[in-house]
Coordinates of C-alpha atoms in Angstrom, one line a residue:
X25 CA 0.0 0.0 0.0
X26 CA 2.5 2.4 0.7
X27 CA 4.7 1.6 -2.2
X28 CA 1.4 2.6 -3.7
X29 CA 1.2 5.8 -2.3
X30 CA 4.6 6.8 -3.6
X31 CA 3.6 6.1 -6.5
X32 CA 4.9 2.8 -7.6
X33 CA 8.2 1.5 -6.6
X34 CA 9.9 0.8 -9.5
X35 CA 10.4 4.0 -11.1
X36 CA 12.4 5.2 -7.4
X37 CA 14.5 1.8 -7.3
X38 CA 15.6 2.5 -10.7
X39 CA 17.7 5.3 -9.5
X40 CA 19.6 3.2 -6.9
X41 CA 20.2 0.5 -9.5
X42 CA 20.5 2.3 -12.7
X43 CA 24.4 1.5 -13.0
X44 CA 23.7 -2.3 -12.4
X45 CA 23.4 -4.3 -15.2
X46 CA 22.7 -7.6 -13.8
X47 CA 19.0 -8.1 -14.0
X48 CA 18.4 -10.8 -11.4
X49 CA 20.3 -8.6 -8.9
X50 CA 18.1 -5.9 -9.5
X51 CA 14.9 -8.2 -9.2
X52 CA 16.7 -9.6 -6.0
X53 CA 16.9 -5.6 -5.3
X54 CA 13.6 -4.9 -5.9
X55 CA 11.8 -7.9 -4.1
X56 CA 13.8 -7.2 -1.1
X57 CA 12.2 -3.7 -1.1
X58 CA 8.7 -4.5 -1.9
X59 CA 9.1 -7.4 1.2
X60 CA 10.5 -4.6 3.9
X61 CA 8.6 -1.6 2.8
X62 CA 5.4 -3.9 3.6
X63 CA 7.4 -5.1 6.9
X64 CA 7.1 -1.8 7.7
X65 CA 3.7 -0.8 6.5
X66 CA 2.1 -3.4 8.4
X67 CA 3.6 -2.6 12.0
X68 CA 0.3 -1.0 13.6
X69 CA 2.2 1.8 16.1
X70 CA 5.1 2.6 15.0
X71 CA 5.5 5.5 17.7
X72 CA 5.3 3.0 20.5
X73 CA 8.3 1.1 21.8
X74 CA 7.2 -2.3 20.3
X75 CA 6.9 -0.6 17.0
X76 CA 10.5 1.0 17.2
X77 CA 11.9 -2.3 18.5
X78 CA 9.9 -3.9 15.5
X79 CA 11.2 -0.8 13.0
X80 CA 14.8 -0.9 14.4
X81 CA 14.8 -5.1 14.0
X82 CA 13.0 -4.8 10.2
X83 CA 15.9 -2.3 9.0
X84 CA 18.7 -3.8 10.5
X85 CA 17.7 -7.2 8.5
X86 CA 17.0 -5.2 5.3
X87 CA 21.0 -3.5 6.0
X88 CA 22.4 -6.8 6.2
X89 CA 20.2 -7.9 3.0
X90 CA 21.2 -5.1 0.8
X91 CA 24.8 -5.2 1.8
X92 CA 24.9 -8.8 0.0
X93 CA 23.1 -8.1 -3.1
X94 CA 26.2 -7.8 -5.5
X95 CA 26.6 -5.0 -7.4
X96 CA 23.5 -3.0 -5.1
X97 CA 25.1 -3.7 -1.7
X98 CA 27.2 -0.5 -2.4
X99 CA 24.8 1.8 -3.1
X100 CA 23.7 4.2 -0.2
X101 CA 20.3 3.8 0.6
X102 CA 19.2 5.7 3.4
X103 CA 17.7 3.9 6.4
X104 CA 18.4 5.6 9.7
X105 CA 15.6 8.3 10.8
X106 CA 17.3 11.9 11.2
X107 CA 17.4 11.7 15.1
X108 CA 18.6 8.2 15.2
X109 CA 22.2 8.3 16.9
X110 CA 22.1 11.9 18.1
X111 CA 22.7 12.8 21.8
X112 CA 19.0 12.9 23.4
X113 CA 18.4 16.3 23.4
X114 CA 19.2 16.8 20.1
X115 CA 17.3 14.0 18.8
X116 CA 14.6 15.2 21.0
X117 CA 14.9 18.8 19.1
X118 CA 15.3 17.3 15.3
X119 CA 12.4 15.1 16.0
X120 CA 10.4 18.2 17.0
X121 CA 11.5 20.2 14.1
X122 CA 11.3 17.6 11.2
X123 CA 8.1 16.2 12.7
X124 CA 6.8 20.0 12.2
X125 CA 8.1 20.6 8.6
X126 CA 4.9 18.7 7.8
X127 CA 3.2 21.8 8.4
X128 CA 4.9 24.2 6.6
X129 CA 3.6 24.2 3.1
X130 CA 5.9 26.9 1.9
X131 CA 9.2 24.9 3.2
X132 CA 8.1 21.8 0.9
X133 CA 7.5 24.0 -2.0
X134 CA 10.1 26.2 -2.6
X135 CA 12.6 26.2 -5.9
X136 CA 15.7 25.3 -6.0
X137 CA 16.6 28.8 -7.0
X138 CA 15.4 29.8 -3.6
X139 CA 17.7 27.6 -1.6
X140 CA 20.4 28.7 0.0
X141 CA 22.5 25.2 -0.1
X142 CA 23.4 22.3 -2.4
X143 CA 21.8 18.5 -1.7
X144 CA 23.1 15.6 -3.8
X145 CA 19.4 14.0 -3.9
X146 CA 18.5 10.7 -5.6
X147 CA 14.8 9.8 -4.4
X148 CA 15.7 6.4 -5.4
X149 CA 18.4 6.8 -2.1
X150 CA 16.3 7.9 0.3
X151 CA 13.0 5.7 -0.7
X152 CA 13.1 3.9 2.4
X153 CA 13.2 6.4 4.3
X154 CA 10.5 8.5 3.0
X155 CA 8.3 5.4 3.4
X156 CA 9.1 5.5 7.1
X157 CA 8.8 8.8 7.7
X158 CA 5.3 8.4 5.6
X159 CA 4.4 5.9 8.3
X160 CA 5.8 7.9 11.3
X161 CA 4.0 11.1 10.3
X162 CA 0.3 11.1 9.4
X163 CA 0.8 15.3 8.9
X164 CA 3.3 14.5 6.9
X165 CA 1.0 12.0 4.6
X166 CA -1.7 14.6 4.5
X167 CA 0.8 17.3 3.2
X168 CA 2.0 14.7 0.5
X169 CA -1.4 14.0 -0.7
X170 CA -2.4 18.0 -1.0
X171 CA 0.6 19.1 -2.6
X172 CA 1.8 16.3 -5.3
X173 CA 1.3 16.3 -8.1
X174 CA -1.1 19.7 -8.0
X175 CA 1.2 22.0 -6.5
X176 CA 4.7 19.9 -6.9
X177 CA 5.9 17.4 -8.5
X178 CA 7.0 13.9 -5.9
X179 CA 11.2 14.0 -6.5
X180 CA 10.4 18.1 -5.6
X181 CA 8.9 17.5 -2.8
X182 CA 10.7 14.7 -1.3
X183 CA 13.9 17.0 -2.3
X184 CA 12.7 20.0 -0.8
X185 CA 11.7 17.6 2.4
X186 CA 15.0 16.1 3.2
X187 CA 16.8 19.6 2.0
X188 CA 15.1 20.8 5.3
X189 CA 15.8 17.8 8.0
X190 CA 19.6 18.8 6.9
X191 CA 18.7 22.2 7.1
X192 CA 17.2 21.8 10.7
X193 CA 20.5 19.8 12.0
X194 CA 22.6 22.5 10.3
X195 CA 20.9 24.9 12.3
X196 CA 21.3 22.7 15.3
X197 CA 25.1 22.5 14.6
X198 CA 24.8 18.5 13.6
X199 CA 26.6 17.3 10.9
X200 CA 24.5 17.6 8.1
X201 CA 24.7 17.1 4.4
X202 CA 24.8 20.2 2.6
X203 CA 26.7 21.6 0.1
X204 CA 27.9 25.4 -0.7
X205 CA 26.3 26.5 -3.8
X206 CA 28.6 27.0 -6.8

């Protein structure tokens, strides 16, 4: 279902494995997503400690499973939620802050023009972890649905998204990925 609601999985997993030429390894690739992405989708509270022990035992199984998938293994795929790993406080504070960028319509729709850093993006990278997130954050759903395609198009917003949980850590003074603008 929520493969579904991102609007199909195949055309995001394409980016991850566009440089692999192997076709089973990208149907082992792809199978392996469709089976954890519905892992995910079916735990019922995912806010709860069960449902993080349940999250935190589904992804470390799907790290271990994309690591051996020759030729895919190597490709980052994004996994880890943005407060996963930080000191408490601070995941306390990004959790705050990325759970409210749901709210903030003009945040998710800006240009690129508009931005004042760099991101190397790859939806296909971070699908994952937008399905998560998806899961985690019902605003955040709601937002999706209003905005894309009528307002945005999905890579823009997912772009524009993640742009800002870096943006919020930079703030923070976390290590964050952006880049300087050329």
């Amino acid at each position: 279902k929520l493969q579904q609601e991102m609007g199909g999985a195949a055309s995001y997993f394409t980016a991850v494995v566009e440089e692999v030429t192997d076709l089973e390894n990208v149907t082992m690739y792809r199978q392996l997503e469709d089976d954890y992405v519905e892992q995910i989708s079916k735990i019922e509270d995912i806010e709860s400690d069960h449902g993080q022990i349940e999250l935190s035992n589904i992804l470390k199984e799907l790290r271990v499973a994309l690591a051996e998938i020759p030729g895919v293994g190597d490709k980052l795929v994004y996994t880890s939620l943005p407060w996963e790993g930080l000191p408490r406080d601070a995941a306390k504070q990004v959790k705050k802050e990325v759970y409210s960028l749901a709210k903030d319509e003009l945040s998710l729709t800006v240009t690129k023009e508009e931005l004042e850093y760099g991101l190397r993006f790859n939806i296909g990278n971070y699908f994952i972890l937008a399905t998560i997130l998806l899961k985690h954050d019902r605003n955040l759903k709601e937002m999706r649905e209003r905005l894309v395609p009528s307002e945005i198009e999905e890579d823009d917003f997912w772009f524009n998204y993640f742009y800002q949980i870096e943006n919020i850590k930079k703030d923070l003074g976390l290590q964050n990925m952006l880049l300087p603008l050329e």
